[in-house]
GROMACS .gro file of C-alpha atoms in nm:
model
   71
    1ALA     CA    1  -0.873  -2.562   2.755
    2ASP     CA    2  -0.545  -2.450   2.934
    3LYS     CA    3  -0.325  -2.679   2.714
    4ASP     CA    4  -0.172  -2.397   2.515
    5CYS     CA    5  -0.119  -2.614   2.196
    6VAL     CA    6  -0.381  -2.533   1.944
    7ASN     CA    7  -0.256  -2.331   1.644
    8PRO     CA    8  -0.387  -1.976   1.669
    9GLY     CA    9  -0.359  -1.920   1.260
   10SER     CA   10  -0.735  -1.882   1.183
   11VAL     CA   11  -0.790  -1.614   1.470
   12ILE     CA   12  -0.436  -1.436   1.371
   13LEU     CA   13  -0.543  -1.412   0.965
   14SER     CA   14  -0.884  -1.310   1.097
   15GLY     CA   15  -0.727  -1.025   1.224
   16VAL     CA   16  -0.551  -0.947   0.908
   17MET     CA   17  -0.852  -0.945   0.707
   18MET     CA   18  -0.977  -0.676   0.990
   19PHE     CA   19  -0.658  -0.474   0.933
   20GLU     CA   20  -0.713  -0.488   0.565
   21TYR     CA   21  -1.051  -0.394   0.585
   22LEU     CA   22  -0.952  -0.070   0.781
   23GLY     CA   23  -0.680   0.008   0.546
   24TRP     CA   24  -0.392  -0.083   0.742
   25ASN     CA   25  -0.240  -0.274   0.473
   26GLU     CA   26   0.117  -0.226   0.632
   27VAL     CA   27   0.013  -0.397   0.948
   28ALA     CA   28  -0.145  -0.700   0.747
   29LYS     CA   29   0.140  -0.768   0.555
   30ALA     CA   30   0.381  -0.761   0.832
   31ILE     CA   31   0.175  -1.037   1.019
   32VAL     CA   32   0.154  -1.249   0.717
   33LYS     CA   33   0.535  -1.212   0.673
   34GLY     CA   34   0.588  -1.316   1.039
   35PHE     CA   35   0.336  -1.619   0.991
   36GLU     CA   36   0.500  -1.730   0.677
   37LYS     CA   37   0.847  -1.727   0.826
   38ALA     CA   38   0.740  -1.915   1.154
   39ILE     CA   39   0.594  -2.161   0.927
   40GLY     CA   40   0.873  -2.150   0.679
   41ASN     CA   41   1.123  -2.199   0.998
   42LYS     CA   42   0.936  -2.507   1.110
   43LYS     CA   43   0.851  -2.376   1.432
   44VAL     CA   44   0.478  -2.476   1.451
   45THR     CA   45   0.216  -2.617   1.724
   46TYR     CA   46   0.167  -2.975   1.723
   47ASP     CA   47  -0.116  -2.958   1.442
   48PHE     CA   48   0.159  -2.855   1.186
   49ALA     CA   49   0.455  -3.041   1.355
   50ARG     CA   50   0.293  -3.373   1.315
   51GLN     CA   51   0.246  -3.321   0.943
   52MET     CA   52   0.597  -3.146   0.866
   53SER     CA   53   0.935  -3.379   0.878
   54GLY     CA   54   1.196  -3.187   1.080
   55ALA     CA   55   0.962  -2.945   1.261
   56THR     CA   56   1.016  -2.800   1.614
   57GLU     CA   57   0.677  -2.826   1.811
   58ILE     CA   58   0.626  -2.512   2.014
   59LYS     CA   59   0.318  -2.418   2.222
   60CYS     CA   60   0.006  -2.164   2.082
   61SER     CA   61   0.174  -1.869   2.300
   62GLU     CA   62   0.514  -1.957   2.166
   63PHE     CA   63   0.405  -1.936   1.796
   64ALA     CA   64   0.264  -1.599   1.854
   65SER     CA   65   0.604  -1.513   1.975
   66GLU     CA   66   0.783  -1.645   1.678
   67ILE     CA   67   0.558  -1.450   1.447
   68ILE     CA   68   0.655  -1.162   1.610
   69ALA     CA   69   1.010  -1.228   1.597
   70ASN     CA   70   0.989  -1.281   1.229
   71LEU     CA   71   0.832  -0.964   1.148
   0.00000   0.00000   0.00000
């Protein structure tokens, strides 16, 4: 707890499913786009960074900001 290091992907993608269920497909697509770009830019939390060569390890809260920056 309070380490700010675990990937928030499962919670974020659960939110995407909720938006799709509500019919807010534009919002869901934007979140997925930002998520994919963050991973593509190799700016990821430690669990991904240790499996990707050349990745930049960032905190959980920074990963969320990276997703937003890539919308």
